[in-house]
Amino acid sequence: MAAPAAAPADAQSQFPPPKVLTYPAAAPPSLITQGAEGRLYKTTHLLPDRPCALKYRPPKPYRHPILDARLTKARLSAEAKVLDRCRREGVPVPAVYAMDPAAGWMMMEWIEGIPVRAAINEWLGARRPPEEGAEPSAEAADDGAPLADLMRRIGIAMGALHRTGVVHGDLTTSNMMLRPRGEGQAVNGCVGGGDDKAKVLEGEVVLIDFGLATQSMSDEDRAVDLYVLERAFASTHPRAERLFATVLESYKDTFKKAPSVLVKLEDVRMRGRKRSMLG
């Protein structure tokens, strides 16, 4: 969750931190991002050299206080349960360190690295797009191997998530992190190569931001999860859109119930196309 840069100081004064962050600490907290439902701070947990992410859902003045408190508590508790379930099943997600649903906050493991979105865009930005109408060469295909490997790792992480009985609800490459790994270490079933220019795409794919996640065994819900990621990928990385099929292939190899989910995905795509045609 080392994605966006820290918010400026005036933003931090505009959005006062939760009480838990007002106590004296060796490392002052910093506001990383401000969203519609909450804020993300970088702080420390127990030790000054143990960074963590604190997710805070501030009170909503437009809601009745009792209803607002109940909703905040229920949503944070549900997110913590999903993360705990994923961790127990080996899905790469942040660990939950501490939480106070009544106060509206949860402390999680800080994921070092960069978002998958930024890594893909950096890698693509260093490469000249192929000329229109040109046939892909063997050299170009070999040059795209690091990105295809990342797509396989994303598919493996997705298969592990759905096998656990969890759907993310907001899958984009911004909600995936690439965590650095040790030299020669296998990550998500793949081992990195020695190509220096491909190192930006190396690392373990870690899924983050489970605020909209639910526990579900429905093929429909899983298919919608994949469709959301597919559409987000196409709009964010149009030059790499053709490689999304590699995600689905890896997903199918990882998750034994994937064939029925992929059948549902075709139905979801059809509904999506109809909505686009009707406006």
Coordinates of C-alpha atoms in Angstrom, one line a residue:
M1 CA 0.0 0.0 0.0
A2 CA 2.9 2.2 -0.7
A3 CA 1.1 3.5 -3.7
P4 CA 0.2 7.2 -3.8
A5 CA 2.5 10.0 -2.4
A6 CA 1.7 11.4 1.0
A7 CA -0.9 14.1 1.0
P8 CA 0.3 17.7 1.6
A9 CA 0.3 19.2 5.1
D10 CA -2.7 21.5 4.4
A11 CA -4.7 18.4 3.6
Q12 CA -3.7 16.8 6.8
S13 CA -4.9 19.8 8.8
Q14 CA -8.2 19.8 6.8
F15 CA -8.8 16.1 7.7
P16 CA -7.9 15.7 11.4
P17 CA -6.6 12.2 12.1
P18 CA -8.4 9.7 14.4
K19 CA -7.6 9.8 18.1
V20 CA -5.3 6.8 17.9
L21 CA -2.9 8.8 15.8
T22 CA -2.8 11.8 18.1
Y23 CA -0.7 10.2 20.8
P24 CA 3.1 10.8 20.8
A25 CA 5.0 8.5 18.5
A26 CA 8.5 8.0 17.2
A27 CA 7.3 8.4 13.6
P28 CA 4.5 10.9 12.9
P29 CA 1.7 9.6 10.8
S30 CA 1.2 10.8 7.3
L31 CA -2.0 11.0 5.3
I32 CA -1.5 9.0 2.1
T33 CA -4.9 9.3 0.4
Q34 CA -8.4 10.6 1.0
G35 CA -11.3 8.8 -0.5
A36 CA -15.1 9.1 -0.4
E37 CA -15.4 6.5 2.3
G38 CA -12.2 6.8 4.3
R39 CA -8.6 7.9 4.6
L40 CA -5.4 5.9 4.5
Y41 CA -2.5 6.9 6.8
K42 CA 1.0 5.5 7.0
T43 CA 2.1 5.1 10.6
T44 CA 3.9 2.5 12.8
H45 CA 2.7 -0.4 14.9
L46 CA 4.4 -1.2 18.2
L47 CA 7.9 -0.5 16.9
P48 CA 9.2 2.6 15.2
D49 CA 10.7 0.5 12.4
R50 CA 7.5 -1.5 11.7
P51 CA 5.4 0.5 9.3
C52 CA 1.7 -0.1 8.9
A53 CA -1.3 1.3 7.1
L54 CA -4.2 2.7 9.1
K55 CA -7.5 2.8 7.4
Y56 CA -9.9 5.3 9.0
R57 CA -13.6 5.7 8.2
P58 CA -14.5 9.2 9.7
P59 CA -18.1 9.9 10.8
K60 CA -20.5 11.0 8.0
P61 CA -22.4 14.1 9.0
Y62 CA -25.2 13.4 6.5
R63 CA -26.1 10.1 8.2
H64 CA -27.8 9.6 11.5
P65 CA -25.1 9.1 14.1
I66 CA -26.4 5.8 15.4
L67 CA -26.8 4.4 11.8
D68 CA -23.4 5.8 10.8
A69 CA -21.7 4.1 13.8
R70 CA -23.4 0.8 13.0
L71 CA -22.5 0.9 9.3
T72 CA -18.9 1.8 10.0
K73 CA -18.5 -0.9 12.6
A74 CA -20.1 -3.5 10.3
R75 CA -18.0 -2.6 7.2
L76 CA -14.7 -2.6 9.1
S77 CA -15.5 -5.9 10.8
A78 CA -16.5 -7.5 7.5
E79 CA -13.3 -6.3 5.8
A80 CA -11.2 -7.6 8.7
K81 CA -12.9 -11.0 8.5
V82 CA -12.3 -11.2 4.8
L83 CA -8.6 -10.4 5.2
D84 CA -8.2 -12.9 8.0
R85 CA -9.9 -15.6 5.9
C86 CA -7.6 -14.9 3.0
R87 CA -4.5 -14.9 5.1
R88 CA -5.4 -18.3 6.6
E89 CA -5.9 -19.7 3.1
G90 CA -2.6 -18.3 1.8
V91 CA -4.0 -15.5 -0.4
P92 CA -1.5 -12.7 -0.7
V93 CA -3.2 -9.9 1.2
P94 CA -2.1 -7.5 4.0
A95 CA -2.2 -8.8 7.6
V96 CA -4.5 -7.1 10.1
Y97 CA -2.5 -5.9 13.2
A98 CA -5.2 -4.1 15.3
M99 CA -8.6 -2.5 14.9
D100 CA -11.3 -0.6 16.8
P101 CA -14.5 -0.8 14.7
A102 CA -16.3 1.5 17.1
A103 CA -13.7 4.2 16.6
G104 CA -13.7 3.5 12.8
W105 CA -10.1 2.4 12.2
M106 CA -8.1 -0.7 11.3
M107 CA -4.3 -1.1 11.3
M108 CA -2.8 -3.4 8.5
E109 CA 0.5 -4.5 7.2
W110 CA 2.2 -1.9 5.1
I111 CA 3.0 -3.4 1.7
E112 CA 6.3 -2.1 0.3
G113 CA 6.5 -1.8 -3.4
I114 CA 4.6 -0.1 -6.2
P115 CA 1.1 -0.6 -7.6
V116 CA 0.8 -3.0 -10.5
R117 CA -0.8 -0.2 -12.5
A118 CA 2.3 2.0 -12.1
A119 CA 4.7 -0.9 -12.9
I120 CA 2.9 -1.8 -16.1
N121 CA 2.7 1.8 -17.3
E122 CA 6.4 2.3 -16.6
W123 CA 7.3 -0.9 -18.5
L124 CA 5.1 0.0 -21.4
G125 CA 6.3 3.6 -21.4
A126 CA 9.9 2.4 -22.1
R127 CA 8.8 0.5 -25.2
R128 CA 7.8 1.9 -28.6
P129 CA 4.4 0.7 -29.6
P130 CA 4.3 -1.5 -32.7
E131 CA 3.4 0.2 -36.0
E132 CA -0.2 0.0 -37.1
G133 CA -0.8 -3.1 -39.2
A134 CA 2.6 -4.6 -38.6
E135 CA 2.8 -8.3 -37.7
P136 CA 4.2 -9.0 -34.2
S137 CA 7.8 -10.3 -34.5
A138 CA 9.5 -13.0 -32.5
E139 CA 11.6 -10.4 -30.9
A140 CA 8.5 -8.4 -29.8
A141 CA 6.9 -11.5 -28.4
D142 CA 10.0 -12.3 -26.4
D143 CA 10.2 -8.7 -25.2
G144 CA 6.6 -9.1 -23.9
A145 CA 7.4 -12.2 -21.9
P146 CA 8.0 -10.3 -18.6
L147 CA 4.5 -8.7 -18.9
A148 CA 2.9 -12.1 -19.7
D149 CA 4.6 -13.5 -16.6
L150 CA 3.0 -10.7 -14.5
M151 CA -0.4 -11.5 -16.0
R152 CA 0.1 -15.1 -14.9
R153 CA 0.9 -14.0 -11.4
I154 CA -2.3 -11.9 -11.3
G155 CA -4.3 -14.9 -12.5
I156 CA -2.8 -17.1 -9.8
A157 CA -3.7 -14.5 -7.1
M158 CA -7.2 -14.2 -8.5
G159 CA -7.7 -18.0 -8.5
A160 CA -6.5 -18.2 -4.9
L161 CA -8.9 -15.4 -3.8
H162 CA -11.9 -17.0 -5.4
R163 CA -11.0 -20.5 -4.2
T164 CA -11.1 -19.0 -0.7
G165 CA -14.8 -17.9 -1.2
V166 CA -14.1 -14.2 -1.4
V167 CA -14.8 -11.7 -4.2
H168 CA -13.0 -8.4 -4.2
G169 CA -15.6 -6.1 -5.5
D170 CA -13.2 -3.5 -6.9
L171 CA -10.5 -5.2 -8.8
T172 CA -8.2 -2.9 -10.7
T173 CA -4.4 -2.8 -11.2
S174 CA -4.4 0.1 -8.7
N175 CA -5.6 -2.4 -6.0
M176 CA -2.7 -4.7 -6.5
M177 CA 0.8 -4.2 -5.3
L178 CA 4.2 -5.7 -6.4
R179 CA 6.1 -6.5 -3.3
P180 CA 9.8 -6.9 -3.8
R181 CA 11.3 -10.4 -3.2
G182 CA 14.6 -11.9 -2.5
E183 CA 17.0 -12.9 -5.3
G184 CA 15.9 -16.2 -7.0
Q185 CA 12.8 -16.4 -4.8
A186 CA 9.7 -17.9 -6.4
V187 CA 6.7 -15.7 -6.1
N188 CA 3.1 -16.6 -7.1
G189 CA 4.5 -19.7 -8.8
C190 CA 6.9 -17.9 -11.0
V191 CA 10.7 -17.1 -10.7
G192 CA 12.1 -13.8 -11.9
G193 CA 14.6 -13.6 -14.8
G194 CA 17.8 -11.8 -15.1
D195 CA 16.7 -9.1 -17.5
D196 CA 17.3 -5.7 -15.8
K197 CA 14.7 -3.9 -17.8
A198 CA 12.0 -6.3 -16.6
K199 CA 12.8 -5.9 -12.9
V200 CA 10.0 -3.3 -12.7
L201 CA 7.5 -6.1 -13.2
E202 CA 9.0 -8.4 -10.7
G203 CA 7.6 -9.1 -7.2
E204 CA 4.8 -10.8 -5.4
V205 CA 1.3 -9.7 -6.5
V206 CA -0.5 -8.6 -3.3
L207 CA -4.2 -7.7 -3.4
I208 CA -5.2 -4.7 -1.4
D209 CA -8.3 -2.5 -0.5
F210 CA -11.0 -5.0 0.5
G211 CA -13.5 -2.3 1.5
L212 CA -16.1 -3.7 -1.0
A213 CA -15.2 -7.4 -0.7
T214 CA -17.8 -10.0 0.3
Q215 CA -17.7 -13.7 1.0
S216 CA -19.4 -15.5 -1.8
M217 CA -19.3 -18.9 -3.6
S218 CA -21.5 -17.6 -6.5
D219 CA -20.1 -18.1 -10.0
E220 CA -22.0 -14.9 -11.0
D221 CA -20.2 -12.8 -8.3
R222 CA -16.8 -14.3 -9.3
A223 CA -17.5 -13.6 -13.0
V224 CA -18.4 -9.9 -12.2
D225 CA -15.1 -9.7 -10.3
L226 CA -13.2 -10.8 -13.4
Y227 CA -15.2 -8.5 -15.6
V228 CA -14.5 -5.4 -13.5
L229 CA -10.8 -6.2 -13.7
E230 CA -11.0 -6.9 -17.4
R231 CA -12.7 -3.5 -18.2
A232 CA -10.4 -1.7 -15.8
F233 CA -7.3 -3.3 -17.5
A234 CA -8.6 -2.4 -21.0
S235 CA -9.1 1.2 -20.1
T236 CA -5.9 1.7 -18.1
H237 CA -3.5 -0.4 -20.2
P238 CA -5.0 -0.5 -23.8
R239 CA -1.6 -1.4 -25.3
A240 CA -1.5 -4.6 -23.2
E241 CA -5.2 -5.5 -23.5
R242 CA -4.5 -8.6 -25.6
L243 CA -2.5 -10.1 -22.7
F244 CA -5.5 -10.2 -20.4
A245 CA -6.3 -13.6 -21.8
T246 CA -3.2 -14.8 -20.0
V247 CA -4.8 -13.8 -16.7
L248 CA -7.8 -16.0 -17.4
E249 CA -5.6 -18.9 -18.5
S250 CA -3.6 -18.8 -15.3
Y251 CA -6.9 -18.3 -13.3
K252 CA -8.2 -21.5 -14.9
D253 CA -5.1 -23.5 -14.0
T254 CA -5.2 -22.3 -10.4
F255 CA -9.0 -22.6 -9.6
K256 CA -10.7 -25.9 -10.4
K257 CA -14.2 -24.2 -10.6
A258 CA -12.9 -21.6 -13.1
P259 CA -14.6 -23.2 -16.2
S260 CA -18.1 -22.5 -14.9
V261 CA -17.0 -19.0 -13.8
L262 CA -15.6 -18.3 -17.3
V263 CA -18.9 -19.4 -18.8
K264 CA -20.7 -16.9 -16.6
L265 CA -18.1 -14.3 -17.6
E266 CA -19.3 -14.5 -21.2
D267 CA -22.9 -13.8 -20.0
V268 CA -21.6 -10.8 -18.0
R269 CA -19.7 -9.5 -21.0
M270 CA -22.9 -9.8 -23.2
R271 CA -24.9 -7.8 -20.6
G272 CA -22.1 -5.2 -20.5
R273 CA -22.1 -4.8 -24.3
K274 CA -25.9 -4.4 -24.3
R275 CA -25.7 -1.6 -21.7
S276 CA -23.0 0.1 -23.7
M277 CA -25.1 0.0 -26.9
L278 CA -28.2 1.3 -25.0
G279 CA -26.2 4.0 -23.3

